PDB file of N, CA and C in Angstrom:
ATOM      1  N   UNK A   1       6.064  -9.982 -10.033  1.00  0.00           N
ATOM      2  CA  UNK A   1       5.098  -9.230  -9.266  1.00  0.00           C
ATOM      3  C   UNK A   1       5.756  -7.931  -8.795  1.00  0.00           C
ATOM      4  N   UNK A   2       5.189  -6.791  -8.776  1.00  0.00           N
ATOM      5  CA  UNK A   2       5.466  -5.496  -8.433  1.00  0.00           C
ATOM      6  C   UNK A   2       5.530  -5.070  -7.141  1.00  0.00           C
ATOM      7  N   UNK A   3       6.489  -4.352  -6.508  1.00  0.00           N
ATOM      8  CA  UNK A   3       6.503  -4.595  -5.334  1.00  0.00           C
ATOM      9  C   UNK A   3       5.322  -4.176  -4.440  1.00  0.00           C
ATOM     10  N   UNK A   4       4.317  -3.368  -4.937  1.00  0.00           N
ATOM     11  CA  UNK A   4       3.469  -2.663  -4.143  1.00  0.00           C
ATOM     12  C   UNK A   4       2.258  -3.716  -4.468  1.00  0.00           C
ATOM     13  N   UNK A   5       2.418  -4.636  -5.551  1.00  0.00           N
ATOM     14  CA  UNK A   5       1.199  -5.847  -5.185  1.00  0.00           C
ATOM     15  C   UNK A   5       1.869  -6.658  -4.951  1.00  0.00           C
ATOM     16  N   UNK A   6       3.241  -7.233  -4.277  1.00  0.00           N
ATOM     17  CA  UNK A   6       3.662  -7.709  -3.274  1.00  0.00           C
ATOM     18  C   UNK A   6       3.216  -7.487  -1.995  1.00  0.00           C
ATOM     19  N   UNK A   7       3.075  -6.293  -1.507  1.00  0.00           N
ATOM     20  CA  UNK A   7       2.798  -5.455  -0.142  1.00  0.00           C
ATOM     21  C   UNK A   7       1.290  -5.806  -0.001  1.00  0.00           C
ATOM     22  N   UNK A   8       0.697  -5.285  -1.106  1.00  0.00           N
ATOM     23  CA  UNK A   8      -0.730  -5.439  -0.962  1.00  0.00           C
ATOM     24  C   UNK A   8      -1.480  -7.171  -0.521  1.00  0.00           C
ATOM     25  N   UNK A   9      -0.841  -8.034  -0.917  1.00  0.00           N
ATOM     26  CA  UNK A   9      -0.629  -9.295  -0.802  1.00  0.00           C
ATOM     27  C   UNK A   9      -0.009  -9.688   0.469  1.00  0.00           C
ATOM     28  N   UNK A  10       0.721  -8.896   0.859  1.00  0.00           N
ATOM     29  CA  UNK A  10       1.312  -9.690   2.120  1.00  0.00           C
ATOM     30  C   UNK A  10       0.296  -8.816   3.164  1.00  0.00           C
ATOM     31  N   UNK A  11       0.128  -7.715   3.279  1.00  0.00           N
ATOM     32  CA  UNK A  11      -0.970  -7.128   4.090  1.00  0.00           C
ATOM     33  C   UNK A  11      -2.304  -7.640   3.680  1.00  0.00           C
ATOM     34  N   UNK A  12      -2.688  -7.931   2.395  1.00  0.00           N
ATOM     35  CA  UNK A  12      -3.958  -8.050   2.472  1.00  0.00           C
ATOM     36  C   UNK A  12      -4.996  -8.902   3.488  1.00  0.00           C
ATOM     37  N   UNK A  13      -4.208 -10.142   4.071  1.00  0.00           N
ATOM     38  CA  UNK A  13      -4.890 -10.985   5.125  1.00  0.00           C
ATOM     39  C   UNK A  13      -5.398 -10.426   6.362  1.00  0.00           C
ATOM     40  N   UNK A  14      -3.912  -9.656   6.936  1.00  0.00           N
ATOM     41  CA  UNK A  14      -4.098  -8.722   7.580  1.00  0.00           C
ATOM     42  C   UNK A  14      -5.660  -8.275   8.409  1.00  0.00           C
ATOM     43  N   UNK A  15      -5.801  -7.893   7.216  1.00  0.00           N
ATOM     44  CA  UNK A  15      -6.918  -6.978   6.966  1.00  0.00           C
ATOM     45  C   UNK A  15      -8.287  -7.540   7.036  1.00  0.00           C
ATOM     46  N   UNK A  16      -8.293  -8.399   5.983  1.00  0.00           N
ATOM     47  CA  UNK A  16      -9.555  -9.688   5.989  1.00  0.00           C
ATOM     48  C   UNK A  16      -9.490 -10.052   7.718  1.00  0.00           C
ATOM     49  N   UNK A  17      -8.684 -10.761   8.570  1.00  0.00           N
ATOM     50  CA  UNK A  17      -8.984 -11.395   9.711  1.00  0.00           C
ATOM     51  C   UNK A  17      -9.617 -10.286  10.747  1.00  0.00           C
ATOM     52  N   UNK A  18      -8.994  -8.930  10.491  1.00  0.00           N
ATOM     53  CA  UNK A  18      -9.658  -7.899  11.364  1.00  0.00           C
ATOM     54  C   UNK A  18     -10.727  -7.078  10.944  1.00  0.00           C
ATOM     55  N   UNK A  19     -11.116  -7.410   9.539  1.00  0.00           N
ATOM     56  CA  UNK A  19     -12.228  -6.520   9.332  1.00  0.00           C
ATOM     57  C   UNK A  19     -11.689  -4.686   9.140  1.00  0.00           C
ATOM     58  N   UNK A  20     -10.695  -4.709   9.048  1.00  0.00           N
ATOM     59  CA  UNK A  20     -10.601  -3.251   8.960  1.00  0.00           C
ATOM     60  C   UNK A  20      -9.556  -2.647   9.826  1.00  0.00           C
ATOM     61  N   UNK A  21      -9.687  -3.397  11.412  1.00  0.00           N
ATOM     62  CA  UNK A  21      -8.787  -2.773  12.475  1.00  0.00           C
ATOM     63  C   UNK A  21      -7.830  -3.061  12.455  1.00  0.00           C
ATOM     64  N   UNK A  22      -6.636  -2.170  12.611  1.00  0.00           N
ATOM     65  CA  UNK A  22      -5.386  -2.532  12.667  1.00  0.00           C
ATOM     66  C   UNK A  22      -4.739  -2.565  13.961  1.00  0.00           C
ATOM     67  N   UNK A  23      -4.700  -3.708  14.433  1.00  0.00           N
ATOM     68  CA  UNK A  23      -3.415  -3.651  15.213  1.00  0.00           C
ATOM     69  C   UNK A  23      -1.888  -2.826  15.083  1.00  0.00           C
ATOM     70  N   UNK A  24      -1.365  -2.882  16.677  1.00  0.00           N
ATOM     71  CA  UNK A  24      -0.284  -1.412  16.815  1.00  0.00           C
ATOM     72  C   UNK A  24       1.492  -2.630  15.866  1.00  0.00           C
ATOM     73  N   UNK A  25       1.077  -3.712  15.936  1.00  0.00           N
ATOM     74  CA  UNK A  25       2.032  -3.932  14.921  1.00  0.00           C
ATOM     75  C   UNK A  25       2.010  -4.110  13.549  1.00  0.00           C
ATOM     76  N   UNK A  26       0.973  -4.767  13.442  1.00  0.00           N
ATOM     77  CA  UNK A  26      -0.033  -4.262  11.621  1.00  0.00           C
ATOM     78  C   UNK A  26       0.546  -2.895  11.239  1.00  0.00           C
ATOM     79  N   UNK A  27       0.148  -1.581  12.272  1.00  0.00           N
ATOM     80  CA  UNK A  27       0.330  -0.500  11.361  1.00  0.00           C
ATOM     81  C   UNK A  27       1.501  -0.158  11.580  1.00  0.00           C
ATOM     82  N   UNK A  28       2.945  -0.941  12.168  1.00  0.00           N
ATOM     83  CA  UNK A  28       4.080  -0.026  11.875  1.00  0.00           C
ATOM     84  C   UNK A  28       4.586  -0.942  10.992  1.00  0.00           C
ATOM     85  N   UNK A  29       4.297  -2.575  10.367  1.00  0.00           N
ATOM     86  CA  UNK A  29       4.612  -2.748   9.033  1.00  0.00           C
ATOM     87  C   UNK A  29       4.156  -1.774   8.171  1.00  0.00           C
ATOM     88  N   UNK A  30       3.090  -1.154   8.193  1.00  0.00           N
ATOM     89  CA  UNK A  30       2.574  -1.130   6.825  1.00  0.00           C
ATOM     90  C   UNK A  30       2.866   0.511   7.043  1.00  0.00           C
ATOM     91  N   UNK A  31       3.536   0.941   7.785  1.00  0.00           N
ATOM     92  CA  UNK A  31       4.513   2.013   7.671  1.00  0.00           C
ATOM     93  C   UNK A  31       5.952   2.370   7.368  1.00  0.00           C
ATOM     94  N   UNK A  32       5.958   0.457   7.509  1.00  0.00           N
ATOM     95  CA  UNK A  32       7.538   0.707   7.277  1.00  0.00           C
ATOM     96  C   UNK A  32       7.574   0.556   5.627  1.00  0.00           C
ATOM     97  N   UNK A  33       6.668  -0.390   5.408  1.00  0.00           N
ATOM     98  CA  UNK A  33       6.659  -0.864   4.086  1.00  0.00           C
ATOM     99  C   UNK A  33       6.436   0.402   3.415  1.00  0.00           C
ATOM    100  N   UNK A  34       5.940   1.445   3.666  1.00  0.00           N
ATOM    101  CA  UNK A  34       5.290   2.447   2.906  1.00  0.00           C
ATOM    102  C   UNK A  34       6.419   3.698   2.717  1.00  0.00           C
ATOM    103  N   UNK A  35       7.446   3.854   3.777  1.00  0.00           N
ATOM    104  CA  UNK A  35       8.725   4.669   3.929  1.00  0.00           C
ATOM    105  C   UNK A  35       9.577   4.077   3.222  1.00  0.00           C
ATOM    106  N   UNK A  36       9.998   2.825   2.947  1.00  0.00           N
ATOM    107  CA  UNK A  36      10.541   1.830   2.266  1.00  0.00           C
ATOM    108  C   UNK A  36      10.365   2.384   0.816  1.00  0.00           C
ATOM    109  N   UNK A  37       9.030   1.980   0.341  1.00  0.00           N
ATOM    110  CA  UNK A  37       8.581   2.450  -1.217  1.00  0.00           C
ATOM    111  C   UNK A  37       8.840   3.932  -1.425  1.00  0.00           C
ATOM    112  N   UNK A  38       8.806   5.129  -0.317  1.00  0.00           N
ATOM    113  CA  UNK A  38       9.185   6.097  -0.957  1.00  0.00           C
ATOM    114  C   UNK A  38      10.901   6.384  -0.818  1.00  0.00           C
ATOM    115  N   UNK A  39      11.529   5.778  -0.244  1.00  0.00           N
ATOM    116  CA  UNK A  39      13.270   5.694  -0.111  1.00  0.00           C
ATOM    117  C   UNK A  39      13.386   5.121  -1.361  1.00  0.00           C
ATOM    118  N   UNK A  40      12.637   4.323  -2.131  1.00  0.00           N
ATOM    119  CA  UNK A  40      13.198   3.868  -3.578  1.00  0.00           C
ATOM    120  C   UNK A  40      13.095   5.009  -4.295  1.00  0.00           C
ATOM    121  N   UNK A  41      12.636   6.096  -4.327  1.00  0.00           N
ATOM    122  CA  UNK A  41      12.759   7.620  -4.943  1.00  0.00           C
ATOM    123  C   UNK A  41      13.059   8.468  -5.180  1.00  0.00           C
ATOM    124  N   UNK A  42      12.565   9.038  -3.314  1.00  0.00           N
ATOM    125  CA  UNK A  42      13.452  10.179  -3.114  1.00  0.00           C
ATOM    126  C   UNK A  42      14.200   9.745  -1.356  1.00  0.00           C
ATOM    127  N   UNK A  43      15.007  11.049  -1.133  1.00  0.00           N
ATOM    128  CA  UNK A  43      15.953  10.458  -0.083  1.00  0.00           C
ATOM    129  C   UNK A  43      15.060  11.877   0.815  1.00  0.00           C
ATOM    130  N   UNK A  44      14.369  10.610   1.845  1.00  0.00           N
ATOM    131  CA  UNK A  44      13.031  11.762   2.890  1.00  0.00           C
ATOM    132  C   UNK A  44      14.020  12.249   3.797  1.00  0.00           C
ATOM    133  N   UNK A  45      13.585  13.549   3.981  1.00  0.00           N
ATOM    134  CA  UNK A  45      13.780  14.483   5.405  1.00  0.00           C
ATOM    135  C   UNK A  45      13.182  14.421   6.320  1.00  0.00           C
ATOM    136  N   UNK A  46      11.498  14.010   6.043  1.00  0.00           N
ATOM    137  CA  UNK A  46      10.272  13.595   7.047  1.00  0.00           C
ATOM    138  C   UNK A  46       9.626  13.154   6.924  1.00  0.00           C
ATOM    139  N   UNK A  47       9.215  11.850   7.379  1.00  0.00           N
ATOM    140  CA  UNK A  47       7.980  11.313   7.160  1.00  0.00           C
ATOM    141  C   UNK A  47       7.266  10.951   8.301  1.00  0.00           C
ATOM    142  N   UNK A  48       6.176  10.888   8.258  1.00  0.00           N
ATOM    143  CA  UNK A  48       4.906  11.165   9.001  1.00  0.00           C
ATOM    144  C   UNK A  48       3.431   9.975   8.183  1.00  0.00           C
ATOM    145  N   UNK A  49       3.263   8.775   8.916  1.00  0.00           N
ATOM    146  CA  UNK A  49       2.142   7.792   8.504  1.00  0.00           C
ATOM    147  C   UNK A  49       1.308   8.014   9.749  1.00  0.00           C
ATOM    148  N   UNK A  50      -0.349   7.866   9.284  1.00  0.00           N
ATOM    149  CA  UNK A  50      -0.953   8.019  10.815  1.00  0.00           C
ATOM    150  C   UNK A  50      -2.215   6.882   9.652  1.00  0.00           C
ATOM    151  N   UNK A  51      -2.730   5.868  10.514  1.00  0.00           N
ATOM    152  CA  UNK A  51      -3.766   4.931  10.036  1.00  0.00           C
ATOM    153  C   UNK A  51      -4.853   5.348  11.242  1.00  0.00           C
ATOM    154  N   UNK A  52      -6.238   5.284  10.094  1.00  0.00           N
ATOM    155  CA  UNK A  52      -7.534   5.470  11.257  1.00  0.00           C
ATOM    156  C   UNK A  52      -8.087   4.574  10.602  1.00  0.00           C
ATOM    157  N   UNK A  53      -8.984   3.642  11.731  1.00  0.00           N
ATOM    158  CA  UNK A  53     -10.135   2.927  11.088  1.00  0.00           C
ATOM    159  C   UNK A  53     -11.298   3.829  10.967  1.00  0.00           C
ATOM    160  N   UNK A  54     -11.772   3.704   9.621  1.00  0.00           N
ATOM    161  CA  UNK A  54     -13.175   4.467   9.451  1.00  0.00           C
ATOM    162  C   UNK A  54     -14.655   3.496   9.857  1.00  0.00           C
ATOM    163  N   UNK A  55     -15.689   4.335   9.726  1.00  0.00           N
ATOM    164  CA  UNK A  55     -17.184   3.299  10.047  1.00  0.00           C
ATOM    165  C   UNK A  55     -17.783   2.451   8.915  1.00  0.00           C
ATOM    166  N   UNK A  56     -16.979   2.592   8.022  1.00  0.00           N
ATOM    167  CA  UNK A  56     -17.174   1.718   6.904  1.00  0.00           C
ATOM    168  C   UNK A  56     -16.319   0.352   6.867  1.00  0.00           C
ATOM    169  N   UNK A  57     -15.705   0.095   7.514  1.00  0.00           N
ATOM    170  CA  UNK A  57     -14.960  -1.165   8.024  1.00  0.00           C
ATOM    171  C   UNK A  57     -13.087  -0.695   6.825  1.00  0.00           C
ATOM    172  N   UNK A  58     -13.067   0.381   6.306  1.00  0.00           N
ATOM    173  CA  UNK A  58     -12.075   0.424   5.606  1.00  0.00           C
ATOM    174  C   UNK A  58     -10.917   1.533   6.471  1.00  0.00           C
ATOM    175  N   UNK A  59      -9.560   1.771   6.078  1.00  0.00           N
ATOM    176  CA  UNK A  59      -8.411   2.056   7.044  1.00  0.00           C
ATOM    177  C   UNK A  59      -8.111   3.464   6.382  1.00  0.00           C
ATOM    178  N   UNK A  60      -8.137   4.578   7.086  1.00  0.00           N
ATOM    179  CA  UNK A  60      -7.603   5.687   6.273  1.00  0.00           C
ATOM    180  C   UNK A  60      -6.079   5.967   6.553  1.00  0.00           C
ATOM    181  N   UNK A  61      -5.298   6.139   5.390  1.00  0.00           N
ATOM    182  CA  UNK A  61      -3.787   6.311   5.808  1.00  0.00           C
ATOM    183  C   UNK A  61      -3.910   7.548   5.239  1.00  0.00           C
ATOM    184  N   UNK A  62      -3.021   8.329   6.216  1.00  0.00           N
ATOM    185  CA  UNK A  62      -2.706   9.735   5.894  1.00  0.00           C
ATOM    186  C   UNK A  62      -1.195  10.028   6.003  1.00  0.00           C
ATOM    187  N   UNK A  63      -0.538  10.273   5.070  1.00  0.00           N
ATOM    188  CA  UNK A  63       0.992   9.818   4.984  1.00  0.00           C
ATOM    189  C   UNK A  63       1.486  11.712   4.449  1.00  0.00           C
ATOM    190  N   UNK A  64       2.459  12.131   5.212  1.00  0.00           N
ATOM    191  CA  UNK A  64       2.949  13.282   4.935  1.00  0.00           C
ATOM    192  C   UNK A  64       4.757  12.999   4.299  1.00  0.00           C
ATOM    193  N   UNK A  65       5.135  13.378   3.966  1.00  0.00           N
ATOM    194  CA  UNK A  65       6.451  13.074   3.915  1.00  0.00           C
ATOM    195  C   UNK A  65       7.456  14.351   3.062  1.00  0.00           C
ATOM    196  N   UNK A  66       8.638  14.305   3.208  1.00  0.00           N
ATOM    197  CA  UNK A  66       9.314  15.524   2.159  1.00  0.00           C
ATOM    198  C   UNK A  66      10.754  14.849   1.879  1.00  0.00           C
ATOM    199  N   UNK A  67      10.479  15.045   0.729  1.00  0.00           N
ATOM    200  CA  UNK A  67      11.857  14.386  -0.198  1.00  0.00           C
ATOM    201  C   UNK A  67      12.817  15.651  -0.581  1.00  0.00           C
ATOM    202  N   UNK A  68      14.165  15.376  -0.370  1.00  0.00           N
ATOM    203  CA  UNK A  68      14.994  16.149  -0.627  1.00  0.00           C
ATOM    204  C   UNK A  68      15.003  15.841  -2.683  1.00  0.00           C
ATOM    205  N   UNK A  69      15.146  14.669  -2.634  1.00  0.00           N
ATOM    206  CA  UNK A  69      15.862  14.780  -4.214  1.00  0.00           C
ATOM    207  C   UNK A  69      15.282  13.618  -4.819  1.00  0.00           C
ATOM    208  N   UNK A  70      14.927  13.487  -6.111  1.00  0.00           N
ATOM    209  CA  UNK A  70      14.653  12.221  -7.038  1.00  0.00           C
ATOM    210  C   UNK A  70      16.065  11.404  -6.665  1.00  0.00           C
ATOM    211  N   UNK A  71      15.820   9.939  -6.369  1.00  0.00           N
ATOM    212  CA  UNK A  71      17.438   8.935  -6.144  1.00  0.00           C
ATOM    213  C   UNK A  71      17.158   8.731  -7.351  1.00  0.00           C
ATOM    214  N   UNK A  72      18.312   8.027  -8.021  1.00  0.00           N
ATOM    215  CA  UNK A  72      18.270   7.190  -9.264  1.00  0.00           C
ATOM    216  C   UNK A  72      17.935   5.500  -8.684  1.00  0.00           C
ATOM    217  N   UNK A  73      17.048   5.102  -9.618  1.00  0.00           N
ATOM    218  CA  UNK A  73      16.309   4.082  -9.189  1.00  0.00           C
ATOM    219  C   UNK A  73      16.776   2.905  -9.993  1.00  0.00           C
ATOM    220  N   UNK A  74      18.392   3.001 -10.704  1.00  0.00           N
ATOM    221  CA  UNK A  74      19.093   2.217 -11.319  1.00  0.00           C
ATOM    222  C   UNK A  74      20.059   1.983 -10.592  1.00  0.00           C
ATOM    223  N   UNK A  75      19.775   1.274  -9.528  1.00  0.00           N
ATOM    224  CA  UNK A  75      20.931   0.616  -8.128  1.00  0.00           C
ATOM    225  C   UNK A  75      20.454  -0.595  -8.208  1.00  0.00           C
TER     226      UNK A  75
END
């Protein structure tokens, strides 16, 4: 299994029990998990996650971030 349908899988319940809302520890997993997946890449200078619940019962993530360099992803 891939790690990001790992993630999606371990958050997905999450999600189902609240209908959409995230709790303030819900969203700093699924921030960490998300800084995590881009450190397998590049090596960040900044990152920036902000989650909104929308009126459609679904979560908007708005993720900024800046990578200095492609890592080699053969570690």
């Amino acid at each position: 299994m891939s790690r990001i349908n790992n993630m999606k899988t371990r958050l997905g319940d999450m999600f189902l029990k609240d209908r959409g809302n995230v709790d303030e520890r819900t969203a700093e997993l699924i921030k960490s998990e998300v800084r995590q997946t881009l450190e397998r890449f590049f090596i960040l200078s900044e990152f920036c996650a902000e989650l909104k619940p929308c009126d459609t019962g679904e979560v908007e993530l708005n993720v900024k971030s800046v990578g200095l360099r492609l890592r080699n992803t053969q570690e």
